[in-house]
mmCIF file of C-alpha atoms and ligand atoms in Angstrom:
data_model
loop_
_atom_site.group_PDB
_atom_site.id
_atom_site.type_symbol
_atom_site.label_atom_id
_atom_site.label_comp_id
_atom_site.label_asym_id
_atom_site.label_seq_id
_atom_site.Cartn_x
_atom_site.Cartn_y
_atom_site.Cartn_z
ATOM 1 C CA UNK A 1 83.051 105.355 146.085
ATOM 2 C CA UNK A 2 84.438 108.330 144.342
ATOM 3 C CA UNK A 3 88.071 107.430 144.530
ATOM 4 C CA UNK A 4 90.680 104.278 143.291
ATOM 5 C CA UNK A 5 92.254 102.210 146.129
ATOM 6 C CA UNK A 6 95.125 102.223 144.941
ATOM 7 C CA UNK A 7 97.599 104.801 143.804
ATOM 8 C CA UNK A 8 99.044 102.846 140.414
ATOM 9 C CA UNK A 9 97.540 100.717 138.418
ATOM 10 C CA UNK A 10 99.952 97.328 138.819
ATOM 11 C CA UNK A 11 97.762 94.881 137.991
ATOM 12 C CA UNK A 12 94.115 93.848 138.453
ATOM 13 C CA UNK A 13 94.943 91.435 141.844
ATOM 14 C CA UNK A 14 95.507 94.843 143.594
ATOM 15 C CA UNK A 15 91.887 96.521 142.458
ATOM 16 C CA UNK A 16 88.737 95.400 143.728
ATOM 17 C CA UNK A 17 85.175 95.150 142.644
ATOM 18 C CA UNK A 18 84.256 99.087 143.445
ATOM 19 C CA UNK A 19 87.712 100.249 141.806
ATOM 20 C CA UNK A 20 86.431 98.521 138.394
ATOM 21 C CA UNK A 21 83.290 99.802 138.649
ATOM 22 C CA UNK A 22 84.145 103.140 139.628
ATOM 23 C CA UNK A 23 86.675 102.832 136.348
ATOM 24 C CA UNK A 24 83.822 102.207 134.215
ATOM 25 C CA UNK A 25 81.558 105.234 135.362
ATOM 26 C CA UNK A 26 84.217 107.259 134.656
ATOM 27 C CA UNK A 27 84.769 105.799 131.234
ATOM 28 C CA UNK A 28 80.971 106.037 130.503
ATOM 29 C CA UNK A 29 81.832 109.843 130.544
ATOM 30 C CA UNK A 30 84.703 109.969 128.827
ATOM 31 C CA UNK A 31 83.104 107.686 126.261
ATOM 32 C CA UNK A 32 80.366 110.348 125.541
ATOM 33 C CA UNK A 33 83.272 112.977 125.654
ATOM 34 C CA UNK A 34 85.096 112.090 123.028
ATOM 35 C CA UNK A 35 82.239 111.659 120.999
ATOM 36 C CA UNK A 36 81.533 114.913 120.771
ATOM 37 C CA UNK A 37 82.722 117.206 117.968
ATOM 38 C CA UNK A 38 85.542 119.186 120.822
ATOM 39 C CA UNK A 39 86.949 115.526 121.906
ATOM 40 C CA UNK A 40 89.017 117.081 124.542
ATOM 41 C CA UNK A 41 88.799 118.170 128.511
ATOM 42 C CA UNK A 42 90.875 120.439 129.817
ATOM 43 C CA UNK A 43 91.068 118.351 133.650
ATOM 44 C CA UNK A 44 94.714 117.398 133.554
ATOM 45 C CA UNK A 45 96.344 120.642 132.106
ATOM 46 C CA UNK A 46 98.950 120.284 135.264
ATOM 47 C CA UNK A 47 100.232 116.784 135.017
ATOM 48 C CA UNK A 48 102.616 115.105 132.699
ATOM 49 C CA UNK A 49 103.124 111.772 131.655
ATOM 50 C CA UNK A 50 105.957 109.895 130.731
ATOM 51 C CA UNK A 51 105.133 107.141 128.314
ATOM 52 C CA UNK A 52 107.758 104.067 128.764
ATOM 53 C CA UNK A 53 107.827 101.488 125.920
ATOM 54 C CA UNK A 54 110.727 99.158 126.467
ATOM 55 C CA UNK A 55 108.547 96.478 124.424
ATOM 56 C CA UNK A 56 106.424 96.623 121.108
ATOM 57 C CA UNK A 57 103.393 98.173 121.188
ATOM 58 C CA UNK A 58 101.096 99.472 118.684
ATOM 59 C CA UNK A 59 97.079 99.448 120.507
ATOM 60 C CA UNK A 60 98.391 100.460 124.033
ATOM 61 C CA UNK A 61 101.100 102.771 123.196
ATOM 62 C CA UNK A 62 98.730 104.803 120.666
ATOM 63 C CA UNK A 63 95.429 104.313 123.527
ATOM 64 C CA UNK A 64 97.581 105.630 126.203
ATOM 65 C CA UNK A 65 99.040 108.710 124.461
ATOM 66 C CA UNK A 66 95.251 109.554 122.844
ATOM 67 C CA UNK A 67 93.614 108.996 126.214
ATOM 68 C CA UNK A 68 96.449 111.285 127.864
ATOM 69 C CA UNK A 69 96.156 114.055 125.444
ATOM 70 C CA UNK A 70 91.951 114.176 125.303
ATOM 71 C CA UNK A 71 92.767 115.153 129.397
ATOM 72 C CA UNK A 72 94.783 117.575 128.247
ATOM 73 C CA UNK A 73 98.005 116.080 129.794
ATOM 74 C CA UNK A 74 101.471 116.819 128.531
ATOM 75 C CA UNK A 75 103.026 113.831 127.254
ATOM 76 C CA UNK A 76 106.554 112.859 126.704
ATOM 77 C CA UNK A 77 107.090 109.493 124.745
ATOM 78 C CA UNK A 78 110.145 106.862 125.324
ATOM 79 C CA UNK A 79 110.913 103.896 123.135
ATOM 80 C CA UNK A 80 114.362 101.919 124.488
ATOM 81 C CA UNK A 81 114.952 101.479 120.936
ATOM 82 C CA UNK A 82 116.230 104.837 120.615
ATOM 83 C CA UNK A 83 117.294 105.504 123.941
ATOM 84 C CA UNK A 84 120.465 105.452 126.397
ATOM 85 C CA UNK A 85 119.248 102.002 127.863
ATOM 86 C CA UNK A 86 120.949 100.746 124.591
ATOM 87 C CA UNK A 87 124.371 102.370 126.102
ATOM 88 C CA UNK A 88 123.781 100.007 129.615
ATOM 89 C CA UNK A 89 121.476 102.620 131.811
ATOM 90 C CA UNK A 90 119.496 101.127 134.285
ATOM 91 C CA UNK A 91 116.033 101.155 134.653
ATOM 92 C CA UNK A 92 115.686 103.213 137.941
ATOM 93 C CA UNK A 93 118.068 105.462 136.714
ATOM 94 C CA UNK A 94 116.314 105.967 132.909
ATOM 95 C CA UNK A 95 113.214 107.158 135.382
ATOM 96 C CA UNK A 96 114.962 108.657 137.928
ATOM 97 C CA UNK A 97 116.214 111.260 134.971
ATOM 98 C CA UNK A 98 112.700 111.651 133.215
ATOM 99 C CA UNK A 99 111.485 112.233 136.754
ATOM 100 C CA UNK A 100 113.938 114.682 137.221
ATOM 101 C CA UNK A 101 111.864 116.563 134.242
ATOM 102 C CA UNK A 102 108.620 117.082 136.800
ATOM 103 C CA UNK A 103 106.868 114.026 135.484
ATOM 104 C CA UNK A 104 103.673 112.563 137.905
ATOM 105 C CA UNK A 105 102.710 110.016 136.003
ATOM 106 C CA UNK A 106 105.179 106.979 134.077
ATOM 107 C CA UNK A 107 103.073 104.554 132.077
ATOM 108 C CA UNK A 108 105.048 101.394 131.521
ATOM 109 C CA UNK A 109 105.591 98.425 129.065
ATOM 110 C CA UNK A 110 108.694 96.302 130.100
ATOM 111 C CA UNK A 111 109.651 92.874 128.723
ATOM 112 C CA UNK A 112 110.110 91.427 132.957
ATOM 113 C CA UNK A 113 107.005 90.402 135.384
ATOM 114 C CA UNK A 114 107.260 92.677 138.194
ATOM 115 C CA UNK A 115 108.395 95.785 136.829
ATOM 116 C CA UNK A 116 105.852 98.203 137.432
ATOM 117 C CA UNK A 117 106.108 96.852 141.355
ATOM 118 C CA UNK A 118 109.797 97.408 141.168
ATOM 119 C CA UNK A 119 109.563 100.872 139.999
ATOM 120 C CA UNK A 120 106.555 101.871 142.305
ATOM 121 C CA UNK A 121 109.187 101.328 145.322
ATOM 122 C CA UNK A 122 111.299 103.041 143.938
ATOM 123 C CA UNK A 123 109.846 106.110 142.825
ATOM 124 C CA UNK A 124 107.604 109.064 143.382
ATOM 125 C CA UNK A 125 105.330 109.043 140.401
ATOM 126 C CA UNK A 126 102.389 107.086 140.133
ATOM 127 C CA UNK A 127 102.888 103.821 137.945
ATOM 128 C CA UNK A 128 100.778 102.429 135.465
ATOM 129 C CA UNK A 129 101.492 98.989 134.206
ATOM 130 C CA UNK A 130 101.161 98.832 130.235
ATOM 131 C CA UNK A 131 101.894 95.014 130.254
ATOM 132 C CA UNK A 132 104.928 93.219 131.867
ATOM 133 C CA UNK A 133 106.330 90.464 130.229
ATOM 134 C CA UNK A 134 103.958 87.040 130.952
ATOM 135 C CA UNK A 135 102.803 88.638 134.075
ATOM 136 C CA UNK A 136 99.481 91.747 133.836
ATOM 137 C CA UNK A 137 97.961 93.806 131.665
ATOM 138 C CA UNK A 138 95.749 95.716 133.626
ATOM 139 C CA UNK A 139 94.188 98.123 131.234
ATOM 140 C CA UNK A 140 93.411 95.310 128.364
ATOM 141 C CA UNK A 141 91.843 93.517 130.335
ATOM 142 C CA UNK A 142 89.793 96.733 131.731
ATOM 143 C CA UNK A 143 88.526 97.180 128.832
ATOM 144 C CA UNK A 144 87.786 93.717 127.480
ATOM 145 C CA UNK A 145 85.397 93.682 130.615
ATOM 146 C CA UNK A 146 84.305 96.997 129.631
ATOM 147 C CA UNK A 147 83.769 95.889 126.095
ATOM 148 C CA UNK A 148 81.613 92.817 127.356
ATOM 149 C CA UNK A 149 79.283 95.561 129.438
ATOM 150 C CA UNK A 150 78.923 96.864 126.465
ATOM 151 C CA UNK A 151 77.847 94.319 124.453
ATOM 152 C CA UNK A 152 76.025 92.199 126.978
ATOM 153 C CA UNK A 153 74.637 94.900 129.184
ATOM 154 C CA UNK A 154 76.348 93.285 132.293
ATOM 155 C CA UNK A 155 79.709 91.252 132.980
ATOM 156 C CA UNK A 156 78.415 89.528 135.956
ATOM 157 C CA UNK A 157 76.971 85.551 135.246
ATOM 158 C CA UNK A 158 78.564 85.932 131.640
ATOM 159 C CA UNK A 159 80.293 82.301 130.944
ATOM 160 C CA UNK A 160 83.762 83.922 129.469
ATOM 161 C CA UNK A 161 86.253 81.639 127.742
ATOM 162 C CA UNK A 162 89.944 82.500 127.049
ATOM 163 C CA UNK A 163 91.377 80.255 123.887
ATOM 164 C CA UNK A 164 94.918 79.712 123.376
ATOM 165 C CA UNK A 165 98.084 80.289 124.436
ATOM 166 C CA UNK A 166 97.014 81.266 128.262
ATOM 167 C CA UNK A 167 100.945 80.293 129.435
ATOM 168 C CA UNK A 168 102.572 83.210 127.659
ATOM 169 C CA UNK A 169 99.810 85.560 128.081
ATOM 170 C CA UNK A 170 99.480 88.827 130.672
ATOM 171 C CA UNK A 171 95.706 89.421 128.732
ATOM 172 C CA UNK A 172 94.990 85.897 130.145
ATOM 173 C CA UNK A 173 95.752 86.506 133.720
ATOM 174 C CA UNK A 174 94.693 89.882 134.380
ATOM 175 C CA UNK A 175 90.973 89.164 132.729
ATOM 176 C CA UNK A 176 91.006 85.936 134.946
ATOM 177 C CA UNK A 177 91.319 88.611 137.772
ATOM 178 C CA UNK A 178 88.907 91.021 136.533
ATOM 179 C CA UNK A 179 86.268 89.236 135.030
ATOM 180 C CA UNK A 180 86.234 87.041 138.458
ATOM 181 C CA UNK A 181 86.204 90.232 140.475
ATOM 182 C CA UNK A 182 83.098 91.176 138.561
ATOM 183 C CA UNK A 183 80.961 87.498 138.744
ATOM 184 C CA UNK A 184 81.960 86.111 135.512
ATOM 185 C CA UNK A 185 82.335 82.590 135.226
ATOM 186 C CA UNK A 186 85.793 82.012 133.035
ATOM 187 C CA UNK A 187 87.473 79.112 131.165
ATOM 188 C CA UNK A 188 90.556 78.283 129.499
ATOM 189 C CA UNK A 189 91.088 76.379 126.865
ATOM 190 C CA UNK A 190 94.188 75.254 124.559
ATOM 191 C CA UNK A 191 96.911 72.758 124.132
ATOM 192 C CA UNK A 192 97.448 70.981 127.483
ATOM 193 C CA UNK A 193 101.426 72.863 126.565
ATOM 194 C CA UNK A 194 99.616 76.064 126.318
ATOM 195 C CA UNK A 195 97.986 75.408 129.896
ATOM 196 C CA UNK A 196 99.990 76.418 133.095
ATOM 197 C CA UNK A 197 99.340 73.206 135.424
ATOM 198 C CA UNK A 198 98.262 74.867 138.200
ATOM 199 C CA UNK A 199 95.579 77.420 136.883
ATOM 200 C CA UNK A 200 92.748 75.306 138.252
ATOM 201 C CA UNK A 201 93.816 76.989 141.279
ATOM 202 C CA UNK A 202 93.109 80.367 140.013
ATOM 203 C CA UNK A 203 89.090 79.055 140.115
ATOM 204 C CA UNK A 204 88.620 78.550 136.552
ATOM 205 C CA UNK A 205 87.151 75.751 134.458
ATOM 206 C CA UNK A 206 89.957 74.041 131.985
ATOM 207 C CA UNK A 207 88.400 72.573 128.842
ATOM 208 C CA UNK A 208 91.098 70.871 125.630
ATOM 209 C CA UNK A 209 88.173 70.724 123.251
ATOM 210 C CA UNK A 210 87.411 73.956 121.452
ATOM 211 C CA UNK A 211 84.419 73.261 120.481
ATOM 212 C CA UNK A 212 83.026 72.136 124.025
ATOM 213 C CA UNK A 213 84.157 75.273 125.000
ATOM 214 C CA UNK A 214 82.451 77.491 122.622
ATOM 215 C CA UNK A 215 79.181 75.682 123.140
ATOM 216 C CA UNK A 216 79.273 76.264 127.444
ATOM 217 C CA UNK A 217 80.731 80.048 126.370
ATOM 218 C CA UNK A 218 78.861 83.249 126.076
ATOM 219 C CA UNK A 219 81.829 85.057 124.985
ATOM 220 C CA UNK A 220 85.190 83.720 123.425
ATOM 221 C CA UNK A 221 88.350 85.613 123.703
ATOM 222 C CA UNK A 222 90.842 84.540 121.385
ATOM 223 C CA UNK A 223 94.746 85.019 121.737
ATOM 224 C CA UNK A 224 97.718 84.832 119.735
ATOM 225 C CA UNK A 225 100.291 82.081 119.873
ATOM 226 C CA UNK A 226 103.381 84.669 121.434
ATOM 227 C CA UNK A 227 106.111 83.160 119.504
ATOM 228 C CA UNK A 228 108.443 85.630 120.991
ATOM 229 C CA UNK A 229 108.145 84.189 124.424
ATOM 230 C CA UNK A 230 108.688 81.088 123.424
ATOM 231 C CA UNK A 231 112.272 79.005 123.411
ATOM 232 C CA UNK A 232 110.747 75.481 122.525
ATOM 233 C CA UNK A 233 107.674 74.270 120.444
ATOM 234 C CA UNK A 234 104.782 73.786 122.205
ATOM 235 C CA UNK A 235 103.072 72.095 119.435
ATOM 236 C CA UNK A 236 103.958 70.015 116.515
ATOM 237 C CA UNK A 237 102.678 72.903 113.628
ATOM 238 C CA UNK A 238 101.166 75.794 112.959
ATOM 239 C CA UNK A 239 98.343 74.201 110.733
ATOM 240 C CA UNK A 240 98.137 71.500 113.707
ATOM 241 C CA UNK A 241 97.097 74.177 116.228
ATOM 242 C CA UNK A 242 94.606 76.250 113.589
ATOM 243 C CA UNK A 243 92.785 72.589 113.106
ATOM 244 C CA UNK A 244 92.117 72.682 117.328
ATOM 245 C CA UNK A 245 92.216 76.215 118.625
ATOM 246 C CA UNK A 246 91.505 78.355 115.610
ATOM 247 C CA UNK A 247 87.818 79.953 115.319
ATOM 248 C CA UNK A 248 85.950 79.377 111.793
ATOM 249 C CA UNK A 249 82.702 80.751 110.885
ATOM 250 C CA UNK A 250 82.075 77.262 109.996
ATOM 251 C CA UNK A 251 82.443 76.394 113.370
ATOM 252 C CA UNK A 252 80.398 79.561 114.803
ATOM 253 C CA UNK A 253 77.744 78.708 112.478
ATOM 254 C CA UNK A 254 77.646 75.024 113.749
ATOM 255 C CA UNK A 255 76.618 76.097 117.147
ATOM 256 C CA UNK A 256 73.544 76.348 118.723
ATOM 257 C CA UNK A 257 73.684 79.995 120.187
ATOM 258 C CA UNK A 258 75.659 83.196 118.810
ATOM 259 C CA UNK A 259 78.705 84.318 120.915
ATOM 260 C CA UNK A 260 80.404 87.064 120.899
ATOM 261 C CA UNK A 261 84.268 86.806 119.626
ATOM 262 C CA UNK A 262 87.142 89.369 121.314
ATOM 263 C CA UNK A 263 90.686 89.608 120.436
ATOM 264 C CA UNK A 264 93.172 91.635 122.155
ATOM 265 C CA UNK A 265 95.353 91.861 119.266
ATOM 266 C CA UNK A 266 97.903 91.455 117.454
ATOM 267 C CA UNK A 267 95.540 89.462 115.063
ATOM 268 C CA UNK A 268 97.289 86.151 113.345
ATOM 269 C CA UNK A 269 94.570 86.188 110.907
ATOM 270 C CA UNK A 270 94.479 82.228 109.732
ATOM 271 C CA UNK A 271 95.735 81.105 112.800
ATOM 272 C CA UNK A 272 93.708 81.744 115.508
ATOM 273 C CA UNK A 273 91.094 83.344 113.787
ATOM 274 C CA UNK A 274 90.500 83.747 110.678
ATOM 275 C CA UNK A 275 89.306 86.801 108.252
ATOM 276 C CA UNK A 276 85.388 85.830 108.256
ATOM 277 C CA UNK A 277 85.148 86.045 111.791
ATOM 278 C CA UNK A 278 87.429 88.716 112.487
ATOM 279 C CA UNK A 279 85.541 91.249 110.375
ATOM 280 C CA UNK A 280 82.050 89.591 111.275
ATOM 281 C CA UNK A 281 79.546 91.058 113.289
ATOM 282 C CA UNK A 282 80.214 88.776 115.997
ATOM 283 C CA UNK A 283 83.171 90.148 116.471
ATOM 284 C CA UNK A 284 83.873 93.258 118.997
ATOM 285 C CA UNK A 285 87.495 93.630 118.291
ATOM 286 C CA UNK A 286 87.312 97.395 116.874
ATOM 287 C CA UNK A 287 84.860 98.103 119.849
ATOM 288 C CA UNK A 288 87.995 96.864 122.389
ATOM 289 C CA UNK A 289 90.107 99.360 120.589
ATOM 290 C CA UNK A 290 87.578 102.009 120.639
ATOM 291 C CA UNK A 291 86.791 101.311 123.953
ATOM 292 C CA UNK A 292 90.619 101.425 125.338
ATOM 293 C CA UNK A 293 90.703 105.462 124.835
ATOM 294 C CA UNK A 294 88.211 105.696 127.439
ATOM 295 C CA UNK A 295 88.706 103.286 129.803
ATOM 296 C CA UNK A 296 92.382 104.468 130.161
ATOM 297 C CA UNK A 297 91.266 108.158 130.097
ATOM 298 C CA UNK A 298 89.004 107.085 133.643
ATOM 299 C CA UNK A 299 92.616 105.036 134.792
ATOM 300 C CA UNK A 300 94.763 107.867 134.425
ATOM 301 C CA UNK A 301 91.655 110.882 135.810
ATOM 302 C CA UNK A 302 91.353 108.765 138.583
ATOM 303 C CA UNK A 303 94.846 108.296 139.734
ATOM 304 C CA UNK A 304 95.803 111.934 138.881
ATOM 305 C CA UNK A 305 93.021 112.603 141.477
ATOM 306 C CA UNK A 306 95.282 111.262 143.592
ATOM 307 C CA UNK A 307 98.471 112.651 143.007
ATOM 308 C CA UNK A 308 96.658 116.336 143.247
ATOM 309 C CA UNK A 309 95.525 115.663 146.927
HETATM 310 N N1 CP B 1 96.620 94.418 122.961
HETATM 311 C C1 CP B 1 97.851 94.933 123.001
HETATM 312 O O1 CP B 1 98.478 95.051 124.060
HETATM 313 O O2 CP B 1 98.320 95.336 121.772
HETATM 314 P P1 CP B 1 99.718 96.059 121.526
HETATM 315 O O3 CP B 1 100.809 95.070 121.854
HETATM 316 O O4 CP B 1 99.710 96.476 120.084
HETATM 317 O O5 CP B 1 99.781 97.238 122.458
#
């Protein structure tokens, strides 16, 4: 297959198995690219993206812009901190004027589940979905399953667990989707709170004990505890939670096999992870960042193939 199925990139339940695969060939490329001493390709010197951040971001927001200008894209950057959205404009019509500008591509962050689908009925350009609200976050978990490859040599049979707080998270969901898609076998473990009650029905194993889960695991993917998207306490303290779900390298080293440890980030170093095992060589968080540049530099190629046909 030389081209995506899809025409944005909304989430991972609307790729399939040769769309991720085709993602990653393209990102072996670009990965050898932008290794070289001239980091740069001159393949998207026609388009222009619009980068929309109407949430925090510091990994995705600097990945995006990085990947879009080693393709040569022109970018224009929006943060609704310092826009007009603070004066009561709308979403459609805060794009509907940057489209005005001749923009193909919008890449998007937005606090509400759904918004990339909104927009992508509602306009021309080609969406990408940067993260929305508790819902997907497409190109994380792209390259977490790019970062496994990686490390592992292959995603498929790898015994992938997700610790934490899976209720709040769009990392959780769209690497339950992708790492699925690609023959993983995936688990999720944290407080019963932490644990949306019907997520057996997603396929995957659901484990409360941390370490029973690091012991079946070939890879652990911690998460933060999203505060922000929380309006009640879903356990009784901080300390409390660290004592269940936090990884030690007391506790690696008590295990029978070495896994390998993945954060998305933001790191809460001391709460669900701390220092020792952050920096260790266990850990593949830097290679995640690393990674990102490329595998969004295949995302955005491969749907600007599309818009040029
Ligand atoms: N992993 C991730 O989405 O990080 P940022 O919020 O910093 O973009």
């Amino acid at each position: 297959m030389s081209e995506l199925s899809v025409n944005h990139l909304l989430g991972i339940k609307y790729l399939n198995k040769e769309d991720i695969k085709l993602i990653f060939e393209t990102a072996d490329h670009f990965k050898e690219v932008i290794n070289r001493p001239i980091k740069k390709v001159p393949s998207l010197r026609d388009i222009t993206i619009a980068n929309l951040f109407f949430e925090n971001s510091t990994r995705t927001k600097l990945s995006f812009e990085l990947a879009q200008k080693r393709l040569s894209a022109d970018v224009i950057n929006f943060s609704s901190a310092q826009s007009s959205v603070k004066k009561g404009e709308t979403l459609i019509d805060t794009v509907n004027n940057i489209l005005s500008m001749k923009v193909d591509m919008v890449v998007m962050r937005h606090p509400n589940p759904g918004a990339g689908v909104f927009l992508s009925k509602h306009v021309s350009a080609s969406i990408v979905n940067a993260g929305d609200g508790a819902h997907e976050h497409p190109t994380q978990a792209l390259l977490d399953s790019y970062s496994i490859r990686e490390k592992l040599g292959n995603v498929k049979g790898k015994k992938v667990v997700i610790v934490g707080d899976i209720l709040h998270s769009r990392v959780a969901l769209s690497n339950i989707f992708a790492l699925q898609l690609q023959g993983a076998e995936v688990m999720v473990c944290g407080p019963k709170t932490l644990i949306p009650k019907y997520i057996d029905k997603l396929g995957v194993k659901v484990e409360t004990n941390l370490r029973k889960a690091l012991n079946w695991c070939d890879v652990a993917n911690m998460l933060r505890v999203q505060n922000e998207r929380m309006d009640i306490s879903y356990f009784p303290t901080t300390r409390e939670y660290t004592q269940q779900f936090g990884v030690n390298k007391a506790l690696l080293d008590s295990l029978d096999k070495e896994i390998t440890i993945m954060h998305p980030g933001p790191i809460n170093r001391g709460v669900e992870i701390t220092s020792d095992v952050a920096d260790s060589s266990q850990s593949i968080i830097l290679d995640q960042v690393q990674n990102g540049v490329a595998v969004r530099m295949a995302v955005i190629y491969l749907l600007a193939s599309k818009i040029k046909q």
